[in-house]
mmCIF file with all atom_site columns, C-alpha atoms in Angstrom:
data_model
loop_
_atom_site.group_PDB
_atom_site.id
_atom_site.type_symbol
_atom_site.label_atom_id
_atom_site.label_alt_id
_atom_site.label_comp_id
_atom_site.label_asym_id
_atom_site.label_entity_id
_atom_site.label_seq_id
_atom_site.pdbx_PDB_ins_code
_atom_site.Cartn_x
_atom_site.Cartn_y
_atom_site.Cartn_z
_atom_site.occupancy
_atom_site.B_iso_or_equiv
_atom_site.pdbx_formal_charge
_atom_site.auth_seq_id
_atom_site.auth_comp_id
_atom_site.auth_asym_id
_atom_site.auth_atom_id
_atom_site.pdbx_PDB_model_num
ATOM 1   C CA . MET A 1 1   ? 34.729  -14.973 13.024  1.00 0.00 ? 1   MET A CA 1
ATOM 2   C CA . LYS A 1 2   ? 32.408  -11.821 13.231  1.00 0.00 ? 2   LYS A CA 1
ATOM 3   C CA . MET A 1 3   ? 29.409  -12.082 15.300  1.00 0.00 ? 3   MET A CA 1
ATOM 4   C CA . CYS A 1 4   ? 26.309  -10.292 15.423  1.00 0.00 ? 4   CYS A CA 1
ATOM 5   C CA . LEU A 1 5   ? 23.606  -10.744 18.318  1.00 0.00 ? 5   LEU A CA 1
ATOM 6   C CA . VAL A 1 6   ? 20.591  -9.143  17.843  1.00 0.00 ? 6   VAL A CA 1
ATOM 7   C CA . HIS A 1 7   ? 17.351  -8.827  19.918  1.00 0.00 ? 7   HIS A CA 1
ATOM 8   C CA . ILE A 1 8   ? 14.215  -7.856  18.472  1.00 0.00 ? 8   ILE A CA 1
ATOM 9   C CA . SER A 1 9   ? 11.061  -7.779  20.383  1.00 0.00 ? 9   SER A CA 1
ATOM 10  C CA . HIS A 1 10  ? 8.944   -7.328  17.210  1.00 0.00 ? 10  HIS A CA 1
ATOM 11  C CA . ARG A 1 11  ? 8.789   -7.391  13.245  1.00 0.00 ? 11  ARG A CA 1
ATOM 12  C CA . ASP A 1 12  ? 11.056  -10.498 13.119  1.00 0.00 ? 12  ASP A CA 1
ATOM 13  C CA . GLY A 1 13  ? 10.427  -10.173 9.251   1.00 0.00 ? 13  GLY A CA 1
ATOM 14  C CA . LEU A 1 14  ? 13.100  -7.590  8.992   1.00 0.00 ? 14  LEU A CA 1
ATOM 15  C CA . PHE A 1 15  ? 15.628  -9.650  11.081  1.00 0.00 ? 15  PHE A CA 1
ATOM 16  C CA . LEU A 1 16  ? 17.685  -10.806 8.090   1.00 0.00 ? 16  LEU A CA 1
ATOM 17  C CA . GLN A 1 17  ? 17.784  -7.181  6.688   1.00 0.00 ? 17  GLN A CA 1
ATOM 18  C CA . VAL A 1 18  ? 19.143  -5.586  9.705   1.00 0.00 ? 18  VAL A CA 1
ATOM 19  C CA . VAL A 1 19  ? 21.635  -8.523  10.376  1.00 0.00 ? 19  VAL A CA 1
ATOM 20  C CA . SER A 1 20  ? 22.868  -8.274  6.902   1.00 0.00 ? 20  SER A CA 1
ATOM 21  C CA . ALA A 1 21  ? 23.358  -4.590  7.402   1.00 0.00 ? 21  ALA A CA 1
ATOM 22  C CA . ARG A 1 22  ? 25.802  -5.279  10.708  1.00 0.00 ? 22  ARG A CA 1
ATOM 23  C CA . LEU A 1 23  ? 27.451  -8.273  9.580   1.00 0.00 ? 23  LEU A CA 1
ATOM 24  C CA . TYR A 1 24  ? 30.964  -6.113  9.485   1.00 0.00 ? 24  TYR A CA 1
ATOM 25  C CA . CYS A 1 25  ? 30.451  -5.260  13.093  1.00 0.00 ? 25  CYS A CA 1
ATOM 26  C CA . ASP A 1 26  ? 32.842  -7.001  15.439  1.00 0.00 ? 26  ASP A CA 1
ATOM 27  C CA . CYS A 1 27  ? 30.477  -6.409  18.399  1.00 0.00 ? 27  CYS A CA 1
ATOM 28  C CA . GLU A 1 28  ? 27.331  -7.561  19.895  1.00 0.00 ? 28  GLU A CA 1
ATOM 29  C CA . VAL A 1 29  ? 24.455  -5.513  18.791  1.00 0.00 ? 29  VAL A CA 1
ATOM 30  C CA . GLU A 1 30  ? 21.503  -4.883  20.985  1.00 0.00 ? 30  GLU A CA 1
ATOM 31  C CA . TYR A 1 31  ? 18.224  -3.341  19.974  1.00 0.00 ? 31  TYR A CA 1
ATOM 32  C CA . ALA A 1 32  ? 16.767  -1.102  22.773  1.00 0.00 ? 32  ALA A CA 1
ATOM 33  C CA . GLY A 1 33  ? 14.774  1.928   23.057  1.00 0.00 ? 33  GLY A CA 1
ATOM 34  C CA . HIS A 1 34  ? 14.706  3.910   19.481  1.00 0.00 ? 34  HIS A CA 1
ATOM 35  C CA . ASP A 1 35  ? 17.196  1.989   16.912  1.00 0.00 ? 35  ASP A CA 1
ATOM 36  C CA . PRO A 1 36  ? 17.664  4.466   14.018  1.00 0.00 ? 36  PRO A CA 1
ATOM 37  C CA . GLU A 1 37  ? 19.061  1.660   11.610  1.00 0.00 ? 37  GLU A CA 1
ATOM 38  C CA . PHE A 1 38  ? 15.906  -0.182  12.482  1.00 0.00 ? 38  PHE A CA 1
ATOM 39  C CA . MET A 1 39  ? 13.785  3.052   11.570  1.00 0.00 ? 39  MET A CA 1
ATOM 40  C CA . LEU A 1 40  ? 15.579  3.453   8.589   1.00 0.00 ? 40  LEU A CA 1
ATOM 41  C CA . THR A 1 41  ? 14.881  -0.083  7.473   1.00 0.00 ? 41  THR A CA 1
ATOM 42  C CA . GLU A 1 42  ? 11.322  0.245   7.968   1.00 0.00 ? 42  GLU A CA 1
ATOM 43  C CA . VAL A 1 43  ? 11.050  3.569   6.243   1.00 0.00 ? 43  VAL A CA 1
ATOM 44  C CA . ARG A 1 44  ? 12.766  2.036   3.038   1.00 0.00 ? 44  ARG A CA 1
ATOM 45  C CA . ARG A 1 45  ? 10.539  -0.841  3.079   1.00 0.00 ? 45  ARG A CA 1
ATOM 46  C CA . THR A 1 46  ? 7.374   1.296   3.504   1.00 0.00 ? 46  THR A CA 1
ATOM 47  C CA . VAL A 1 47  ? 8.613   3.898   0.693   1.00 0.00 ? 47  VAL A CA 1
ATOM 48  C CA . TYR A 1 48  ? 9.578   1.170   -1.800  1.00 0.00 ? 48  TYR A CA 1
ATOM 49  C CA . LYS A 1 49  ? 6.369   -0.452  -1.395  1.00 0.00 ? 49  LYS A CA 1
ATOM 50  C CA . GLU A 1 50  ? 4.511   2.735   -2.280  1.00 0.00 ? 50  GLU A CA 1
ATOM 51  C CA . TYR A 1 51  ? 6.958   3.310   -5.155  1.00 0.00 ? 51  TYR A CA 1
ATOM 52  C CA . GLU A 1 52  ? 6.411   0.102   -6.443  1.00 0.00 ? 52  GLU A CA 1
ATOM 53  C CA . THR A 1 53  ? 2.617   0.361   -6.310  1.00 0.00 ? 53  THR A CA 1
ATOM 54  C CA . VAL A 1 54  ? 2.698   3.619   -8.271  1.00 0.00 ? 54  VAL A CA 1
ATOM 55  C CA . ARG A 1 55  ? 5.166   2.471   -10.927 1.00 0.00 ? 55  ARG A CA 1
ATOM 56  C CA . VAL A 1 56  ? 2.975   -0.672  -11.550 1.00 0.00 ? 56  VAL A CA 1
ATOM 57  C CA . GLU A 1 57  ? -0.183  1.498   -12.013 1.00 0.00 ? 57  GLU A CA 1
ATOM 58  C CA . LEU A 1 58  ? 1.569   3.707   -14.120 1.00 0.00 ? 58  LEU A CA 1
ATOM 59  C CA . GLU A 1 59  ? 2.886   1.408   -16.540 1.00 0.00 ? 59  GLU A CA 1
ATOM 60  C CA . GLU A 1 60  ? -0.276  -0.543  -16.739 1.00 0.00 ? 60  GLU A CA 1
ATOM 61  C CA . SER A 1 61  ? -2.464  2.577   -17.386 1.00 0.00 ? 61  SER A CA 1
ATOM 62  C CA . ASP A 1 62  ? -3.390  2.798   -21.119 1.00 0.00 ? 62  ASP A CA 1
ATOM 63  C CA . CYS A 1 63  ? -2.287  6.218   -22.740 1.00 0.00 ? 63  CYS A CA 1
ATOM 64  C CA . GLY A 1 64  ? -3.822  4.989   -26.024 1.00 0.00 ? 64  GLY A CA 1
ATOM 65  C CA . SER A 1 65  ? -2.560  3.548   -29.369 1.00 0.00 ? 65  SER A CA 1
ATOM 66  C CA . ASP A 1 66  ? -0.400  6.650   -30.511 1.00 0.00 ? 66  ASP A CA 1
ATOM 67  C CA . ALA A 1 67  ? 2.566   6.436   -28.776 1.00 0.00 ? 67  ALA A CA 1
ATOM 68  C CA . SER A 1 68  ? 3.585   10.047  -29.773 1.00 0.00 ? 68  SER A CA 1
ATOM 69  C CA . SER A 1 69  ? 0.449   11.405  -28.131 1.00 0.00 ? 69  SER A CA 1
ATOM 70  C CA . PRO A 1 70  ? 0.939   14.019  -25.460 1.00 0.00 ? 70  PRO A CA 1
ATOM 71  C CA . ARG A 1 71  ? -0.675  11.698  -22.822 1.00 0.00 ? 71  ARG A CA 1
ATOM 72  C CA . CYS A 1 72  ? 1.990   8.860   -23.783 1.00 0.00 ? 72  CYS A CA 1
ATOM 73  C CA . ILE A 1 73  ? 4.966   11.175  -23.732 1.00 0.00 ? 73  ILE A CA 1
ATOM 74  C CA . GLU A 1 74  ? 3.803   12.590  -20.286 1.00 0.00 ? 74  GLU A CA 1
ATOM 75  C CA . GLN A 1 75  ? 3.391   9.029   -19.133 1.00 0.00 ? 75  GLN A CA 1
ATOM 76  C CA . ARG A 1 76  ? 7.117   8.029   -20.090 1.00 0.00 ? 76  ARG A CA 1
ATOM 77  C CA . SER A 1 77  ? 8.249   11.155  -18.789 1.00 0.00 ? 77  SER A CA 1
ATOM 78  C CA . LEU A 1 78  ? 6.597   10.514  -15.345 1.00 0.00 ? 78  LEU A CA 1
ATOM 79  C CA . LEU A 1 79  ? 8.352   6.880   -15.255 1.00 0.00 ? 79  LEU A CA 1
ATOM 80  C CA . GLU A 1 80  ? 11.556  8.403   -15.786 1.00 0.00 ? 80  GLU A CA 1
ATOM 81  C CA . ASP A 1 81  ? 11.140  10.895  -13.185 1.00 0.00 ? 81  ASP A CA 1
ATOM 82  C CA . LEU A 1 82  ? 9.770   8.299   -10.753 1.00 0.00 ? 82  LEU A CA 1
ATOM 83  C CA . TRP A 1 83  ? 13.006  6.139   -11.319 1.00 0.00 ? 83  TRP A CA 1
ATOM 84  C CA . ASP A 1 84  ? 15.354  9.195   -11.108 1.00 0.00 ? 84  ASP A CA 1
ATOM 85  C CA . ALA A 1 85  ? 13.560  9.914   -7.787  1.00 0.00 ? 85  ALA A CA 1
ATOM 86  C CA . ARG A 1 86  ? 13.924  6.208   -6.677  1.00 0.00 ? 86  ARG A CA 1
ATOM 87  C CA . PHE A 1 87  ? 17.700  6.240   -7.570  1.00 0.00 ? 87  PHE A CA 1
ATOM 88  C CA . ALA A 1 88  ? 18.408  9.548   -5.619  1.00 0.00 ? 88  ALA A CA 1
ATOM 89  C CA . LEU A 1 89  ? 16.433  8.116   -2.519  1.00 0.00 ? 89  LEU A CA 1
ATOM 90  C CA . ASP A 1 90  ? 18.654  4.963   -2.845  1.00 0.00 ? 90  ASP A CA 1
ATOM 91  C CA . ASP A 1 91  ? 21.739  6.701   -3.017  1.00 0.00 ? 91  ASP A CA 1
ATOM 92  C CA . PHE A 1 92  ? 20.849  8.896   0.247   1.00 0.00 ? 92  PHE A CA 1
ATOM 93  C CA . LEU A 1 93  ? 19.510  5.887   2.079   1.00 0.00 ? 93  LEU A CA 1
ATOM 94  C CA . CYS A 1 94  ? 22.651  4.025   1.389   1.00 0.00 ? 94  CYS A CA 1
ATOM 95  C CA . GLU A 1 95  ? 24.975  7.029   2.591   1.00 0.00 ? 95  GLU A CA 1
ATOM 96  C CA . LEU A 1 96  ? 22.629  7.438   5.649   1.00 0.00 ? 96  LEU A CA 1
ATOM 97  C CA . ASN A 1 97  ? 22.773  3.879   6.526   1.00 0.00 ? 97  ASN A CA 1
ATOM 98  C CA . VAL A 1 98  ? 26.517  3.726   6.435   1.00 0.00 ? 98  VAL A CA 1
ATOM 99  C CA . SER A 1 99  ? 26.800  6.902   8.624   1.00 0.00 ? 99  SER A CA 1
ATOM 100 C CA . ILE A 1 100 ? 24.075  5.545   11.180  1.00 0.00 ? 100 ILE A CA 1
ATOM 101 C CA . VAL A 1 101 ? 25.958  2.052   11.502  1.00 0.00 ? 101 VAL A CA 1
ATOM 102 C CA . SER A 1 102 ? 29.325  3.686   11.741  1.00 0.00 ? 102 SER A CA 1
ATOM 103 C CA . ARG A 1 103 ? 28.125  5.780   14.452  1.00 0.00 ? 103 ARG A CA 1
ATOM 104 C CA . MET A 1 104 ? 26.382  3.135   16.281  1.00 0.00 ? 104 MET A CA 1
ATOM 105 C CA . ARG A 1 105 ? 29.494  1.164   16.013  1.00 0.00 ? 105 ARG A CA 1
ATOM 106 C CA . ASP A 1 106 ? 31.639  3.734   17.476  1.00 0.00 ? 106 ASP A CA 1
ATOM 107 C CA . ALA A 1 107 ? 28.814  4.178   20.366  1.00 0.00 ? 107 ALA A CA 1
ATOM 108 C CA . TYR A 1 108 ? 28.819  0.857   21.269  1.00 0.00 ? 108 TYR A CA 1
ATOM 109 C CA . ALA A 1 109 ? 32.872  0.601   21.117  1.00 0.00 ? 109 ALA A CA 1
ATOM 110 C CA . THR A 1 110 ? 32.942  3.594   23.422  1.00 0.00 ? 110 THR A CA 1
ATOM 111 C CA . TYR A 1 111 ? 30.046  2.921   25.962  1.00 0.00 ? 111 TYR A CA 1
ATOM 112 C CA . GLY A 1 112 ? 29.570  -0.927  25.650  1.00 0.00 ? 112 GLY A CA 1
ATOM 113 C CA . GLY A 1 113 ? 25.825  -1.263  25.127  1.00 0.00 ? 113 GLY A CA 1
ATOM 114 C CA . SER A 1 114 ? 22.370  -0.189  26.119  1.00 0.00 ? 114 SER A CA 1
ATOM 115 C CA . ALA A 1 115 ? 22.778  -0.502  29.720  1.00 0.00 ? 115 ALA A CA 1
ATOM 116 C CA . ASN A 1 116 ? 24.824  2.458   29.663  1.00 0.00 ? 116 ASN A CA 1
ATOM 117 C CA . ALA A 1 117 ? 23.176  5.903   29.960  1.00 0.00 ? 117 ALA A CA 1
ATOM 118 C CA . ASP A 1 118 ? 25.432  7.604   27.804  1.00 0.00 ? 118 ASP A CA 1
ATOM 119 C CA . TYR A 1 119 ? 24.855  4.838   25.037  1.00 0.00 ? 119 TYR A CA 1
ATOM 120 C CA . ALA A 1 120 ? 21.039  5.316   25.352  1.00 0.00 ? 120 ALA A CA 1
ATOM 121 C CA . ARG A 1 121 ? 21.423  9.100   25.213  1.00 0.00 ? 121 ARG A CA 1
ATOM 122 C CA . LEU A 1 122 ? 23.630  8.981   22.003  1.00 0.00 ? 122 LEU A CA 1
ATOM 123 C CA . LEU A 1 123 ? 21.072  6.343   20.259  1.00 0.00 ? 123 LEU A CA 1
ATOM 124 C CA . ASN A 1 124 ? 18.202  8.768   20.704  1.00 0.00 ? 124 ASN A CA 1
ATOM 125 C CA . GLU A 1 125 ? 20.333  11.669  19.316  1.00 0.00 ? 125 GLU A CA 1
ATOM 126 C CA . LEU A 1 126 ? 21.207  9.492   16.455  1.00 0.00 ? 126 LEU A CA 1
ATOM 127 C CA . TRP A 1 127 ? 17.296  8.604   16.191  1.00 0.00 ? 127 TRP A CA 1
ATOM 128 C CA . SER A 1 128 ? 16.420  12.472  16.151  1.00 0.00 ? 128 SER A CA 1
ATOM 129 C CA . ASP A 1 129 ? 19.381  13.123  13.781  1.00 0.00 ? 129 ASP A CA 1
ATOM 130 C CA . THR A 1 130 ? 18.042  10.387  11.362  1.00 0.00 ? 130 THR A CA 1
ATOM 131 C CA . GLU A 1 131 ? 14.543  11.557  11.353  1.00 0.00 ? 131 GLU A CA 1
ATOM 132 C CA . THR A 1 132 ? 15.783  15.056  10.613  1.00 0.00 ? 132 THR A CA 1
ATOM 133 C CA . GLN A 1 133 ? 17.830  13.877  7.704   1.00 0.00 ? 133 GLN A CA 1
ATOM 134 C CA . LEU A 1 134 ? 15.020  11.692  6.351   1.00 0.00 ? 134 LEU A CA 1
ATOM 135 C CA . LYS A 1 135 ? 12.027  14.256  6.270   1.00 0.00 ? 135 LYS A CA 1
ATOM 136 C CA . PRO A 1 136 ? 13.089  16.236  3.373   1.00 0.00 ? 136 PRO A CA 1
ATOM 137 C CA . TYR A 1 137 ? 13.911  13.490  1.299   1.00 0.00 ? 137 TYR A CA 1
ATOM 138 C CA . LEU A 1 138 ? 10.685  11.912  1.855   1.00 0.00 ? 138 LEU A CA 1
ATOM 139 C CA . VAL A 1 139 ? 8.564   14.886  1.222   1.00 0.00 ? 139 VAL A CA 1
ATOM 140 C CA . THR A 1 140 ? 10.383  15.267  -2.152  1.00 0.00 ? 140 THR A CA 1
ATOM 141 C CA . PHE A 1 141 ? 9.780   11.468  -2.831  1.00 0.00 ? 141 PHE A CA 1
ATOM 142 C CA . ARG A 1 142 ? 6.046   11.679  -2.008  1.00 0.00 ? 142 ARG A CA 1
ATOM 143 C CA . GLU A 1 143 ? 5.762   14.554  -4.324  1.00 0.00 ? 143 GLU A CA 1
ATOM 144 C CA . HIS A 1 144 ? 7.412   12.641  -7.211  1.00 0.00 ? 144 HIS A CA 1
ATOM 145 C CA . LEU A 1 145 ? 4.634   10.005  -6.276  1.00 0.00 ? 145 LEU A CA 1
ATOM 146 C CA . ALA A 1 146 ? 2.061   12.375  -6.246  1.00 0.00 ? 146 ALA A CA 1
ATOM 147 C CA . ARG A 1 147 ? 2.212   13.355  -9.919  1.00 0.00 ? 147 ARG A CA 1
ATOM 148 C CA . PRO A 1 148 ? 1.713   10.066  -11.354 1.00 0.00 ? 148 PRO A CA 1
ATOM 149 C CA . ARG A 1 149 ? -1.380  9.546   -9.161  1.00 0.00 ? 149 ARG A CA 1
ATOM 150 C CA . SER A 1 150 ? -2.522  12.752  -10.386 1.00 0.00 ? 150 SER A CA 1
ATOM 151 C CA . PHE A 1 151 ? -1.940  11.735  -14.074 1.00 0.00 ? 151 PHE A CA 1
ATOM 152 C CA . MET A 1 152 ? -3.804  8.418   -13.580 1.00 0.00 ? 152 MET A CA 1
ATOM 153 C CA . ASP A 1 153 ? -6.757  10.164  -11.810 1.00 0.00 ? 153 ASP A CA 1
ATOM 154 C CA . ASN A 1 154 ? -6.966  12.567  -14.816 1.00 0.00 ? 154 ASN A CA 1
ATOM 155 C CA . MET A 1 155 ? -6.744  9.453   -17.427 1.00 0.00 ? 155 MET A CA 1
ATOM 156 C CA . PHE A 1 156 ? -9.570  7.780   -15.140 1.00 0.00 ? 156 PHE A CA 1
ATOM 157 C CA . GLU A 1 157 ? -11.778 10.774  -15.426 1.00 0.00 ? 157 GLU A CA 1
ATOM 158 C CA . GLY A 1 158 ? -11.348 11.241  -19.067 1.00 0.00 ? 158 GLY A CA 1
ATOM 159 C CA . VAL A 1 159 ? -12.135 7.360   -19.649 1.00 0.00 ? 159 VAL A CA 1
ATOM 160 C CA . GLN A 1 160 ? -15.200 7.802   -17.305 1.00 0.00 ? 160 GLN A CA 1
ATOM 161 C CA . SER A 1 161 ? -16.577 10.897  -19.109 1.00 0.00 ? 161 SER A CA 1
ATOM 162 C CA . THR A 1 162 ? -15.999 9.039   -22.651 1.00 0.00 ? 162 THR A CA 1
ATOM 163 C CA . VAL A 1 163 ? -18.067 5.984   -21.295 1.00 0.00 ? 163 VAL A CA 1
ATOM 164 C CA . LYS A 1 164 ? -20.865 8.106   -20.056 1.00 0.00 ? 164 LYS A CA 1
ATOM 165 C CA . GLY A 1 165 ? -20.948 10.031  -23.470 1.00 0.00 ? 165 GLY A CA 1
ATOM 166 C CA . PHE A 1 166 ? -21.309 6.267   -25.089 1.00 0.00 ? 166 PHE A CA 1
ATOM 167 C CA . LEU A 1 167 ? -24.031 5.192   -22.807 1.00 0.00 ? 167 LEU A CA 1
ATOM 168 C CA . GLY A 1 168 ? -26.043 8.407   -22.921 1.00 0.00 ? 168 GLY A CA 1
ATOM 169 C CA . GLY A 1 169 ? -25.103 9.886   -19.605 1.00 0.00 ? 169 GLY A CA 1
ATOM 170 C CA . ILE A 1 170 ? -25.656 6.616   -17.417 1.00 0.00 ? 170 ILE A CA 1
ATOM 171 C CA . SER A 1 171 ? -23.230 6.525   -14.447 1.00 0.00 ? 171 SER A CA 1
ATOM 172 C CA . VAL A 1 172 ? -20.650 4.158   -14.615 1.00 0.00 ? 172 VAL A CA 1
ATOM 173 C CA . CYS A 1 173 ? -19.294 4.304   -10.960 1.00 0.00 ? 173 CYS A CA 1
#
């Protein structure tokens, strides 16, 4: 029977996600110091939350009654681009997670756990490698999130100026 022993000092809400990622590991798993897989899980949760907020706001923004208007076409295009960016990030995060788990399992098998200085050093190196690999993908993904936000801001400014025109210049905000 496979066993995973996980010691988490904080954020117990991520316990099931982390344990499920390691179910195929035939060794005890300890969290000490910088844990790259834990970092990846937290990054994934944060980025997906940002994505979902932007996606919902974009879907709920009203582009007008004419589906063929430039604003509606741009809205659909932004939603498709956002989905494609999320899909690409999902693929990358899955590959990175497999790599991290494999390297951590090898390190544990070689050094026996966090009490060993070489194991701790290897985990810190893996943490740095993970950060280095994540940064360009996160920058690109956040750029994809910025475009819909800009689009929605421009839509709001257009609606606000239209309302001001109807009200004779009275400020709405």
